[in-house]
Coordinates of C-alpha atoms in Angstrom, one line a residue:
Chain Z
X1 CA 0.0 0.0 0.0
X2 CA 2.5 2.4 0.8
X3 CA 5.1 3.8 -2.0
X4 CA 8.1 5.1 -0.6
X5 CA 9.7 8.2 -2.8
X6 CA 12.9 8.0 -4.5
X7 CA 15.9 8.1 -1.8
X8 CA 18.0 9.2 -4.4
X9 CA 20.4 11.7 -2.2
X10 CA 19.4 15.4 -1.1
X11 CA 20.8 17.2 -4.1
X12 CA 20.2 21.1 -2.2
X13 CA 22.0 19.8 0.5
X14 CA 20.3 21.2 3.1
X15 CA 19.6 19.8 7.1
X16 CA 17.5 17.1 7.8
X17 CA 14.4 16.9 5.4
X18 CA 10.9 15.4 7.0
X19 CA 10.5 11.9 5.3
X20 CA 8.5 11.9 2.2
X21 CA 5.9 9.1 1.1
X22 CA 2.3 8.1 0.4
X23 CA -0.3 5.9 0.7
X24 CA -1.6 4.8 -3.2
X25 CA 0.1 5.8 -5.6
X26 CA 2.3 9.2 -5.0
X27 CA 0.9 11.9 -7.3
X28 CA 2.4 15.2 -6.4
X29 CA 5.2 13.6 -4.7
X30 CA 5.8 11.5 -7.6
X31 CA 8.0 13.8 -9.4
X32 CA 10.3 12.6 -6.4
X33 CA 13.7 14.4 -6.3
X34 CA 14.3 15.5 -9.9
X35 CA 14.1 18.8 -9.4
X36 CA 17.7 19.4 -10.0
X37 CA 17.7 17.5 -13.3
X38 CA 16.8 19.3 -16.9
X39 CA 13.4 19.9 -17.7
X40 CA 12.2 17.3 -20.1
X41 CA 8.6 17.1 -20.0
X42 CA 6.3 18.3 -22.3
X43 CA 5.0 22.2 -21.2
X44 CA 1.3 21.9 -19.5
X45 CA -1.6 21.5 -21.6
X46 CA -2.7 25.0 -21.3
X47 CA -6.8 25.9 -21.0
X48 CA -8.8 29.1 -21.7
X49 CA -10.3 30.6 -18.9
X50 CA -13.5 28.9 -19.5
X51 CA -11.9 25.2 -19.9
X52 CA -10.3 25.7 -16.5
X53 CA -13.1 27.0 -14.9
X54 CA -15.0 23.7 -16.0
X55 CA -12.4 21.3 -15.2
X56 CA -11.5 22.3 -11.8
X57 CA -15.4 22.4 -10.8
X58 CA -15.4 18.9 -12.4
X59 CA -13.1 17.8 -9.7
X60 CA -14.5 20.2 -6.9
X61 CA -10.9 21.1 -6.5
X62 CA -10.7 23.3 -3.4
X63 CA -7.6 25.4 -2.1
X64 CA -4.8 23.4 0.0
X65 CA -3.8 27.1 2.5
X66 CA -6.4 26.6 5.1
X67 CA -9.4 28.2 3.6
X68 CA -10.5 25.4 1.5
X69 CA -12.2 27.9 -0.6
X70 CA -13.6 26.3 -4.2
X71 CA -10.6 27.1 -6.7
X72 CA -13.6 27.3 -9.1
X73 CA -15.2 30.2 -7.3
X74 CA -12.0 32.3 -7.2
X75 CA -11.3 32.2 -10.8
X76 CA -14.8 32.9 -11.7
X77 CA -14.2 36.3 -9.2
X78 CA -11.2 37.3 -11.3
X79 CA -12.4 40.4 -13.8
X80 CA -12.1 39.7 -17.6
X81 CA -10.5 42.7 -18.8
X82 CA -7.9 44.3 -16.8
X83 CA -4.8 43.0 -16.4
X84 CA -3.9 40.3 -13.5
X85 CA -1.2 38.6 -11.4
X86 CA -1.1 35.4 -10.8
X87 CA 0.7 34.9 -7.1
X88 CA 2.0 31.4 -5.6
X89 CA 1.9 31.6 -2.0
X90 CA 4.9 29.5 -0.6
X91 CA 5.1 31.6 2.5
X92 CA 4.6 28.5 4.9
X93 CA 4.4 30.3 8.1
X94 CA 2.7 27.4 10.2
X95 CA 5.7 25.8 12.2
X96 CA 4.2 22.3 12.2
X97 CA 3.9 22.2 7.8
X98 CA 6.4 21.4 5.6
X99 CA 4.4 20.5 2.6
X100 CA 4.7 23.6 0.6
X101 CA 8.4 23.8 1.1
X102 CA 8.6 19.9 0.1
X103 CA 6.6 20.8 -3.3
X104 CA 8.6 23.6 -3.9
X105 CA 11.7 21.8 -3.7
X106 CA 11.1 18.8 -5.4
X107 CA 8.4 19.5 -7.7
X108 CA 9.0 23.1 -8.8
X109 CA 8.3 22.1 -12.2
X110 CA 4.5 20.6 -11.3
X111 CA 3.7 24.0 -9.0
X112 CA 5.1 26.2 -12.1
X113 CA 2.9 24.1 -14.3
X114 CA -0.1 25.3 -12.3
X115 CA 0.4 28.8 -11.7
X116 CA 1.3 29.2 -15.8
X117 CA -2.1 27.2 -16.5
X118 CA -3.9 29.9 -14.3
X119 CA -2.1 32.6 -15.8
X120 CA -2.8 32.3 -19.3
X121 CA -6.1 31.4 -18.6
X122 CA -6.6 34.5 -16.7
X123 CA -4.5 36.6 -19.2
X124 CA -2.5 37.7 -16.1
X125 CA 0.7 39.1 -17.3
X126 CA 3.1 38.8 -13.8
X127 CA 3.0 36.0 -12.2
X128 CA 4.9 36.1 -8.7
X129 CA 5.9 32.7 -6.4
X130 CA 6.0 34.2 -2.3
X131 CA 8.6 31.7 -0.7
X132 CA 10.4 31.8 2.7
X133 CA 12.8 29.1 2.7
X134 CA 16.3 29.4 0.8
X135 CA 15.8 25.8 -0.6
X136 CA 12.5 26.6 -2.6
X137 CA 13.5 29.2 -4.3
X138 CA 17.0 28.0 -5.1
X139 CA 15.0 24.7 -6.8
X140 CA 12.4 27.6 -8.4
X141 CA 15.1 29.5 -9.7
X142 CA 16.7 25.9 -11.3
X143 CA 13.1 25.0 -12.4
X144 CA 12.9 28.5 -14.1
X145 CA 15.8 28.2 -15.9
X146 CA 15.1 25.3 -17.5
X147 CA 12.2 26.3 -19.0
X148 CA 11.7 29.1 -21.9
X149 CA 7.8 29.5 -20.5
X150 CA 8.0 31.2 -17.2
X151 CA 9.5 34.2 -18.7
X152 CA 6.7 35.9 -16.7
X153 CA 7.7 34.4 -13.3
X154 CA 9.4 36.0 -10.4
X155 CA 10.4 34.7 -7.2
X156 CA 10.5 37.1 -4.2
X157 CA 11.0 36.3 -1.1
X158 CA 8.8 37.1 1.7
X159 CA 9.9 37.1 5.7
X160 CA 7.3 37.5 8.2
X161 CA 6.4 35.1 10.7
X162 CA 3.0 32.9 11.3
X163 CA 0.7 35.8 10.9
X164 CA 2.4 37.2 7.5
X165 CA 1.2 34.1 5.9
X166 CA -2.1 34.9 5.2
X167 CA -3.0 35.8 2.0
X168 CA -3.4 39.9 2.4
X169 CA -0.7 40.1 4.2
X170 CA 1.6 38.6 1.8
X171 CA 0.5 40.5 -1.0
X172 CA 1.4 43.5 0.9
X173 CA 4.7 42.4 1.8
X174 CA 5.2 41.4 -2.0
X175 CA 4.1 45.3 -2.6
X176 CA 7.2 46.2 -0.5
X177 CA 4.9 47.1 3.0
X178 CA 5.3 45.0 5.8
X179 CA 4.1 41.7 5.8
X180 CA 1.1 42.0 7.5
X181 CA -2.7 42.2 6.8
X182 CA -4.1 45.5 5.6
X183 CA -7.1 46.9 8.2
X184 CA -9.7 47.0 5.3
X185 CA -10.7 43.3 3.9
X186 CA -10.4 43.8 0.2
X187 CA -10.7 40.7 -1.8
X188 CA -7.6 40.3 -3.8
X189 CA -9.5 39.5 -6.3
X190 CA -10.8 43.3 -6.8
X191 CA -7.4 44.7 -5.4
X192 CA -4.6 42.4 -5.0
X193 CA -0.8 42.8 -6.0
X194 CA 0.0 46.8 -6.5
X195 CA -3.8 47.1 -6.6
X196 CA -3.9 44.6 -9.8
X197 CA -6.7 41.8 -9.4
X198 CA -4.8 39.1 -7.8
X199 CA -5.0 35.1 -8.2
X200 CA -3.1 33.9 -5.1
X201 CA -3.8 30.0 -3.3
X202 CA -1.4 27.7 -1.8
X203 CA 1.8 26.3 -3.4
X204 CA -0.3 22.5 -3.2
X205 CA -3.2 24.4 -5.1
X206 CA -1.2 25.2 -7.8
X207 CA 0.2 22.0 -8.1
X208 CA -3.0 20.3 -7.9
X209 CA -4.1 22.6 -10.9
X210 CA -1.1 21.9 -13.0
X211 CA -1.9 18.0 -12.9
X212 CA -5.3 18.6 -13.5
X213 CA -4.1 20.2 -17.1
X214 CA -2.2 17.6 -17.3
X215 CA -4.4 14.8 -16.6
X216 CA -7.5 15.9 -17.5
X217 CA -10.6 15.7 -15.3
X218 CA -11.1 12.1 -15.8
X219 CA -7.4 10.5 -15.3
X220 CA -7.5 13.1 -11.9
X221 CA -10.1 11.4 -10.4
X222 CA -8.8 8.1 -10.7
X223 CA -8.1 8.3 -7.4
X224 CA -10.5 9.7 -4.0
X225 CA -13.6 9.9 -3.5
X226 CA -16.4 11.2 -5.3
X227 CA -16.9 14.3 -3.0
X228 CA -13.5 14.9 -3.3
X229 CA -11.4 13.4 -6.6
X230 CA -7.5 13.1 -6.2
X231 CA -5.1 13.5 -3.5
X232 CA -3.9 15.5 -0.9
X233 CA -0.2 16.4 0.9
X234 CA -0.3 16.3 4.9
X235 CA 2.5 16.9 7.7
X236 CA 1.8 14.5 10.1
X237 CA 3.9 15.7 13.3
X238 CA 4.2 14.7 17.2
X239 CA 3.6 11.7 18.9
X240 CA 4.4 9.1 15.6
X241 CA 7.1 6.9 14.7
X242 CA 7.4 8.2 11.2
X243 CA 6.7 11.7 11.4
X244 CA 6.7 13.3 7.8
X245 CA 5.0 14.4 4.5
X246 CA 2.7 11.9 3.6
X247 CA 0.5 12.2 0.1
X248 CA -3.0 10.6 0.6
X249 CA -5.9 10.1 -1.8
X250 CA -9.0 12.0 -0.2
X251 CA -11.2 9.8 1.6
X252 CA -8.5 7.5 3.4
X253 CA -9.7 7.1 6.7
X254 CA -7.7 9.4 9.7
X255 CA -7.5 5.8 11.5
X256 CA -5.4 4.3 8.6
X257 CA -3.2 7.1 8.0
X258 CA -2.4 7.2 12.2
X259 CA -1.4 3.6 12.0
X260 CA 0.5 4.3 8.7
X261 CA 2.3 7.0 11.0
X262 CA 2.7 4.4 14.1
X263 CA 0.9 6.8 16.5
X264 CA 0.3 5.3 19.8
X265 CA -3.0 4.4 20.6
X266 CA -5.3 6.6 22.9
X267 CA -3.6 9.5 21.4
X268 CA -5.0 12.8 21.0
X269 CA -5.2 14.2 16.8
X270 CA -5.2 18.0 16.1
X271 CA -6.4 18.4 12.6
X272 CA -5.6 21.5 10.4
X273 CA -2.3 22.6 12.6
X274 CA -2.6 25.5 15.4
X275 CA -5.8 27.1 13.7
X276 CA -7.5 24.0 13.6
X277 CA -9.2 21.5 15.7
X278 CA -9.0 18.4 18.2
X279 CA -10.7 15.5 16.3
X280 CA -12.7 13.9 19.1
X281 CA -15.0 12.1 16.4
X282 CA -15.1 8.7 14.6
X283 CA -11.5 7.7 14.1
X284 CA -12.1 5.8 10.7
X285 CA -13.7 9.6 9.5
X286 CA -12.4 10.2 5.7
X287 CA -9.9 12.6 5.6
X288 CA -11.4 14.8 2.8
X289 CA -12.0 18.9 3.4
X290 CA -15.9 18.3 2.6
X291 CA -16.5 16.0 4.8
X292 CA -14.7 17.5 7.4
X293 CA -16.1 20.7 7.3
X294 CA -19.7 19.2 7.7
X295 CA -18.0 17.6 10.6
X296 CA -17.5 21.4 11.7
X297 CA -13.7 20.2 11.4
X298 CA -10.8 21.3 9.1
X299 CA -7.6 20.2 7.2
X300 CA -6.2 23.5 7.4
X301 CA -3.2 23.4 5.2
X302 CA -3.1 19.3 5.7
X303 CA -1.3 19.5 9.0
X304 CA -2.3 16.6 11.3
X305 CA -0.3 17.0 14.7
X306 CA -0.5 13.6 17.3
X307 CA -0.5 13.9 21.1
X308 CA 1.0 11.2 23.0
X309 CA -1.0 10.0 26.0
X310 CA 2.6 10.5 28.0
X311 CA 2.2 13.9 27.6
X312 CA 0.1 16.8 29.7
X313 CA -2.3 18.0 27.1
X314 CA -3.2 21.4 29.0
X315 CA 0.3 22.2 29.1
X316 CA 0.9 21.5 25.7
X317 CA -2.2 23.7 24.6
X318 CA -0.9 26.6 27.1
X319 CA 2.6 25.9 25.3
X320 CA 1.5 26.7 21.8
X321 CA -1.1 29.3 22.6
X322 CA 1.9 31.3 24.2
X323 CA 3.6 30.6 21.4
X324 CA 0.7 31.8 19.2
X325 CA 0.4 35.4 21.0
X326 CA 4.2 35.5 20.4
X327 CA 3.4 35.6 16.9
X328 CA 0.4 38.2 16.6
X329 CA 1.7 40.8 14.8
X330 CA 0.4 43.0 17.5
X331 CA -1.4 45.2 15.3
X332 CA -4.9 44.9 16.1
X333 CA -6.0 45.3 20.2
X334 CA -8.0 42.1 20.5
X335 CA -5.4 39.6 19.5
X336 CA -2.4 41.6 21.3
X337 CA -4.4 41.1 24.4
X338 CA -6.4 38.7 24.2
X339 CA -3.9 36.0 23.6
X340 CA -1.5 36.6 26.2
X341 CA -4.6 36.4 28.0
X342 CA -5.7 33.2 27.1
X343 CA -2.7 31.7 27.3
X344 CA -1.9 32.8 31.0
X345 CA -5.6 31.4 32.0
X346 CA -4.6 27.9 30.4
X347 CA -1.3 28.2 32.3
X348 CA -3.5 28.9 35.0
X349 CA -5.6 25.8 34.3
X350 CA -2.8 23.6 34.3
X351 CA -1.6 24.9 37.9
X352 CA -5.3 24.1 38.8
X353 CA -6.7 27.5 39.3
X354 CA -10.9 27.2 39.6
X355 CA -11.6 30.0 38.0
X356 CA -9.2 29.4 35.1
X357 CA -11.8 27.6 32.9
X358 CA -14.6 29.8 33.4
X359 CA -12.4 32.6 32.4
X360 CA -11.4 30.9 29.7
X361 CA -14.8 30.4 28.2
X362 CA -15.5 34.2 29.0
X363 CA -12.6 35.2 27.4
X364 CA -12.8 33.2 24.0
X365 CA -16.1 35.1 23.0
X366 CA -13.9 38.0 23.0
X367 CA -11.3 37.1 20.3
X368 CA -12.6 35.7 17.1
X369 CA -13.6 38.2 14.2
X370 CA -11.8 41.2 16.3
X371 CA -8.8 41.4 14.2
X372 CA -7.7 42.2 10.8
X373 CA -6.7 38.8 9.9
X374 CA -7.7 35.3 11.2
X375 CA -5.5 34.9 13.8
X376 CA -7.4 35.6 16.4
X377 CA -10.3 33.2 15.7
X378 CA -7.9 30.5 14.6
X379 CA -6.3 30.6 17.8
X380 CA -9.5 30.8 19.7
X381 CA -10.9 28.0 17.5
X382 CA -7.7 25.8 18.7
X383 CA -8.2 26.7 22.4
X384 CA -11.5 26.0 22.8
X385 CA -11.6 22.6 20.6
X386 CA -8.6 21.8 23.2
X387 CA -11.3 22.7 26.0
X388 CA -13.4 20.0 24.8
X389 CA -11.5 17.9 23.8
X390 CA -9.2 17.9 27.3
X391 CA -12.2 18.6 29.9
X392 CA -11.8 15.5 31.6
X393 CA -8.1 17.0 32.2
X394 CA -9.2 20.5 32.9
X395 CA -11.5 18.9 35.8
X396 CA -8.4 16.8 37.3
X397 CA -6.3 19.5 37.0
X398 CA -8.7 21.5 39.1
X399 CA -9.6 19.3 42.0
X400 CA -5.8 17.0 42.2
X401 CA -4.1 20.0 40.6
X402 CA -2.2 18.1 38.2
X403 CA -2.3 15.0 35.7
X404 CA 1.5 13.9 36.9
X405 CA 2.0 13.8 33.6
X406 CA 5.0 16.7 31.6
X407 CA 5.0 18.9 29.1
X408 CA 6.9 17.0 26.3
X409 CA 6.5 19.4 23.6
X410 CA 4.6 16.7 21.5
X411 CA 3.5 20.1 19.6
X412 CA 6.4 22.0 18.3
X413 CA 6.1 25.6 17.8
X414 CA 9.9 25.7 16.1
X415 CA 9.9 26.1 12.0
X416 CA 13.1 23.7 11.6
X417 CA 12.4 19.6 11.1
X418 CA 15.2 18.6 13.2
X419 CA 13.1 20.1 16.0
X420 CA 9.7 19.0 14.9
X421 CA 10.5 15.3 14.5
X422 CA 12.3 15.5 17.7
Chain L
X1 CA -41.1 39.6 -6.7
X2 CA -37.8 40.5 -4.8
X3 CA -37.9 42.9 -1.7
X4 CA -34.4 44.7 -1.3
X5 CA -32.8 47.2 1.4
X6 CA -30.0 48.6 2.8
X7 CA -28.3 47.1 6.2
X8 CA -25.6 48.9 7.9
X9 CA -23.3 48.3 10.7
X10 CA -20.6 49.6 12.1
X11 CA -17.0 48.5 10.8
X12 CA -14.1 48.6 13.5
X13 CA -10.8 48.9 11.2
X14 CA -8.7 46.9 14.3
X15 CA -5.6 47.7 12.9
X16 CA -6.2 51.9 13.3
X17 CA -8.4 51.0 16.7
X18 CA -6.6 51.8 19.7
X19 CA -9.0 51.4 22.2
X20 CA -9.4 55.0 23.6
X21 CA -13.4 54.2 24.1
X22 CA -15.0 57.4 23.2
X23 CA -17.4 55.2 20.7
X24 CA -18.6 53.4 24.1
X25 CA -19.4 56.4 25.8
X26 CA -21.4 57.7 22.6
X27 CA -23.3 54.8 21.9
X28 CA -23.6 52.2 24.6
X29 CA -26.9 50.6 23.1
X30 CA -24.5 49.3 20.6
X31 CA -21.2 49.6 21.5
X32 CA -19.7 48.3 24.4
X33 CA -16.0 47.8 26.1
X34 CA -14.0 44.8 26.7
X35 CA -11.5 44.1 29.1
X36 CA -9.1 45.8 27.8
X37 CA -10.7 48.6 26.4
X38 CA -11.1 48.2 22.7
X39 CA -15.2 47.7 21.6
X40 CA -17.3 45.1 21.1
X41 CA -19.9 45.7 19.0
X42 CA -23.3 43.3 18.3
X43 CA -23.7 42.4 14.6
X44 CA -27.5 43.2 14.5
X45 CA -28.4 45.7 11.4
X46 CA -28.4 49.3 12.6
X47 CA -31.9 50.8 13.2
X48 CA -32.9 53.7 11.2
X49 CA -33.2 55.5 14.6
X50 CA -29.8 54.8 15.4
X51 CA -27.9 55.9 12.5
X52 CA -27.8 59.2 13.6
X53 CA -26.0 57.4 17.0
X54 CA -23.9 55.9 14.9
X55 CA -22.4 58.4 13.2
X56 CA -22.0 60.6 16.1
X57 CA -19.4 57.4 17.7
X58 CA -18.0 57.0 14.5
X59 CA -17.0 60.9 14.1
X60 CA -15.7 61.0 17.3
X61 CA -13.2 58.2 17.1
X62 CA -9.6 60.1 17.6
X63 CA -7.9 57.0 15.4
X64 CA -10.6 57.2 12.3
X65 CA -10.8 53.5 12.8
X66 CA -15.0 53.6 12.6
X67 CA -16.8 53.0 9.1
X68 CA -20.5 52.8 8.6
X69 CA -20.3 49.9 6.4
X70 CA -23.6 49.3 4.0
X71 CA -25.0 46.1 2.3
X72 CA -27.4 45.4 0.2
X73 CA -29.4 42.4 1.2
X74 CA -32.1 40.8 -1.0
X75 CA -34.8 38.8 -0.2
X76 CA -37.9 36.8 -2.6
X77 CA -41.2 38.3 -1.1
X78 CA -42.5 35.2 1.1
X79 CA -45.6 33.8 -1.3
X80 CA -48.7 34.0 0.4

């Protein structure tokens, strides 16, 4: 069942790279480590605006950066007749991902593929790739230079920390302001890049698009499930024997990739990284966005985290949500505020405080939609799935004033790999 | 038969807001404080009668960071 990718050696030479593999056959992945070689397939079967419009509604291909918005949708909001850019967002601010920088990499030609389908069937004349990590653009810059299409491509890179990942705020930092969100929510469709109407999704989005013109419609949804045709690229972190990027067709249930994984049994999942959820459901549940999100669960950007049962959960969630407030870019009063705050009540919660929980639910009505990006209801949306999730532990914390268990930093909040797959 | 009209809220910009509270003061029936100082505001459409409320908070905000934001929401006319 499983297919393990080419272990031909690192050619970027760079530290220690998560482990790369999938369950089926690898799709994305399956370009494996040629990145550094020349450029000899044939140049993407390009589509009119119309053509990919169809195809990737065929497929119900939604975006791979959190949002899971239908890629259909955001090129039918694109404006016919002035003149666009096309943006690859590579940023990949969340610590606990590595996908993006593993597509870029070692697939540069499949993610260039996509972004030139969308731009010449959105006529868009610039077409800019957002990336964070010297590695990617090194193997974007190789990929480029192999190939006399992508004239039109620039890569720039963008710093900025978890909260500069999010869409507006990298657009701004690709305009040359800092790199985070603007206080008026403006679709970058309508005013994106420089003011220009803006494509912009998720390195995997693009790369998903850019085998669909490849495949066509049909061949694509060879594999998945008929809600959701084709694959998708996770970063399965924590509490797992084989922590790593991991390709999946949709539908394979969570339980299936876990064992895959080796996580330990009785473990805690978080689904969709730090702005996501605790899964608390049916274990076997398909991992596939639509059927998650009627779950009232998410993907995210395909990061599935695992908690040990070795490990203090509370302390884990205060951990990160410290971490989290760390990372507000401290521009909007709600989120530079609130999350300190909510992180020193679960600290308080894990020293067994009695008010610390009621304080906590008080507090968490007063973050989401108060800020000028998400990062305020993402966090909030972690911290109170972690509520439910953990209230069992919240209560024995409160009356014994412990669990006896440490903090073992199952959840990483550090960017490297080395220190994720510790 | 479609029956249209206008809702309006007000828009906190969070990245101008820095909490100085005047807007509270103004317009309490709508606007109140957290914690920490910066408003919290319910989402309910704004009442004709309140508009004038409304703009009164908005104006007086030292940081500009008050909009009154408009929509136009449409609804089929319920058969009988």
């Amino acid at each position: 069942m499983t297919t393990t990718a080419a272990t031909v050696p690192n050619p970027i030479g760079i530290p220690p790279e998560p482990d790369t593999w999938s369950i089926g056959p690898p799709r994305l992945l399956a370009a494996g480590y040629d990145a550094m070689r020349p450029y000899d397939r044939v140049a993407p079967r390009l589509l009119n605006r119309d053509q990919l419009i169809r195809d990737t509604t065929t497929v119900g291909l939604l975006g791979r950066g959190g949002a899971a918005f239908p890629v259909a949708a955001k090129l039918r909001a694109m404006p016919r007749r002035r003149a666009a850019t096309v943006v690859v967002n590579g940023s990949e601010s969340e610590p606990a991902s590595y996908k993006d920088r593993i597509l870029m990499r070692h697939s540069p030609h499949l993610v260039l593929d996509g972004a030139l389908v969308v731009a010449h069937a959105l006529r868009a004349r610039r077409v800019l790739v957002a990336v964070n990590d010297e590695p990617a653009a090194a193997a974007l810059h190789h990929a480029v230079g192999h190939r006399s299409d992508a004239r039109t491509v620039r890569i720039a890179g963008t710093g900025g920390r978890f909260a500069g990942g999010e869409a507006r705020a990298v657009l701004r930092a690709l305009g040359g302001g800092p790199a985070i969100a603007p206080g008026r929510r403006v679709l970058p469709s309508v005013r994106g890049y420089r003011g220009t109407p803006t494509f912009l999704s998720n390195v995997e989005t693009f790369a998903q698009i850019g085998l669909l013109a490849t495949l066509g419609p049909r061949a694509f949804a060879d594999t998945g499930i008929a809600d959701e045709p084709g694959t998708t690229v996770l970063t399965v972190t924590g509490a797992v024997g084989r922590p790593g990027v991991v390709e999946v067709p949709h539908g394979t249930p969570l339980s299936v990739l876990l064992c895959e994984v080796g996580a330990a049994p009785g473990a805690a999942i978080l689904l969709g990284g730090y702005h996501g959820s605790w899964w608390t459901g049916d274990p076997a549940v398909p991992l596939s966005r639509p059927i998650l999100a009627a779950a009232g669960a998410t993907l995210g950007a395909g990061v599935v985290c695992v908690l040990g049962p070795e490990t203090c959960p509370l302390a884990e969630l205060a951990h990160v949500t410290g971490y989290l407030a760390d990372e507000s870019a401290g521009q909007c009063g709600p989120c530079m505020f609130g999350l300190p705050t909510l992180a020193h009540d679960l600290q308080r919660a894990v020293g067994g405080h009695r008010s610390a929980a009621s304080d906590l639910r008080r507090r968490l009505t007063l973050v989401p939609g108060r800020g000028a990006c998400a990062h305020p209801d993402g966090t909030a949306r972690f911290v109170e799935s972690g509520m439910r999730a953990f209230v069992a532990d919240i209560e024995r914390h409160r009356t014994v004033g412990g669990c006896g268990r440490p903090m073992r930093g199952h959840l990483t909040v550090s960017p490297t790999w080395q220190e994720v797959a510790r | 038969m479609t029956r249209s009209w206008r809702e309006r809220r007000i828009h906190v910009d969070w990245t101008r807001c820095d909490g100085h509270g005047l807007c509270a003061v103004l317009f309490p029936e709508v606007i109140g404080s957290d914690e920490w100082g910066f408003p919290v505001i319910d989402g309910r459409p704004l009442s004709p009668d309140e508009i004038v409320h409304a703009r009164r908070a908005i104006a007086s905000c030292p940081a500009l960071a008050l909009r009154l934001e408009t929509r136009s929401v449409k609804q089929p006319a319920r058969s009988t």
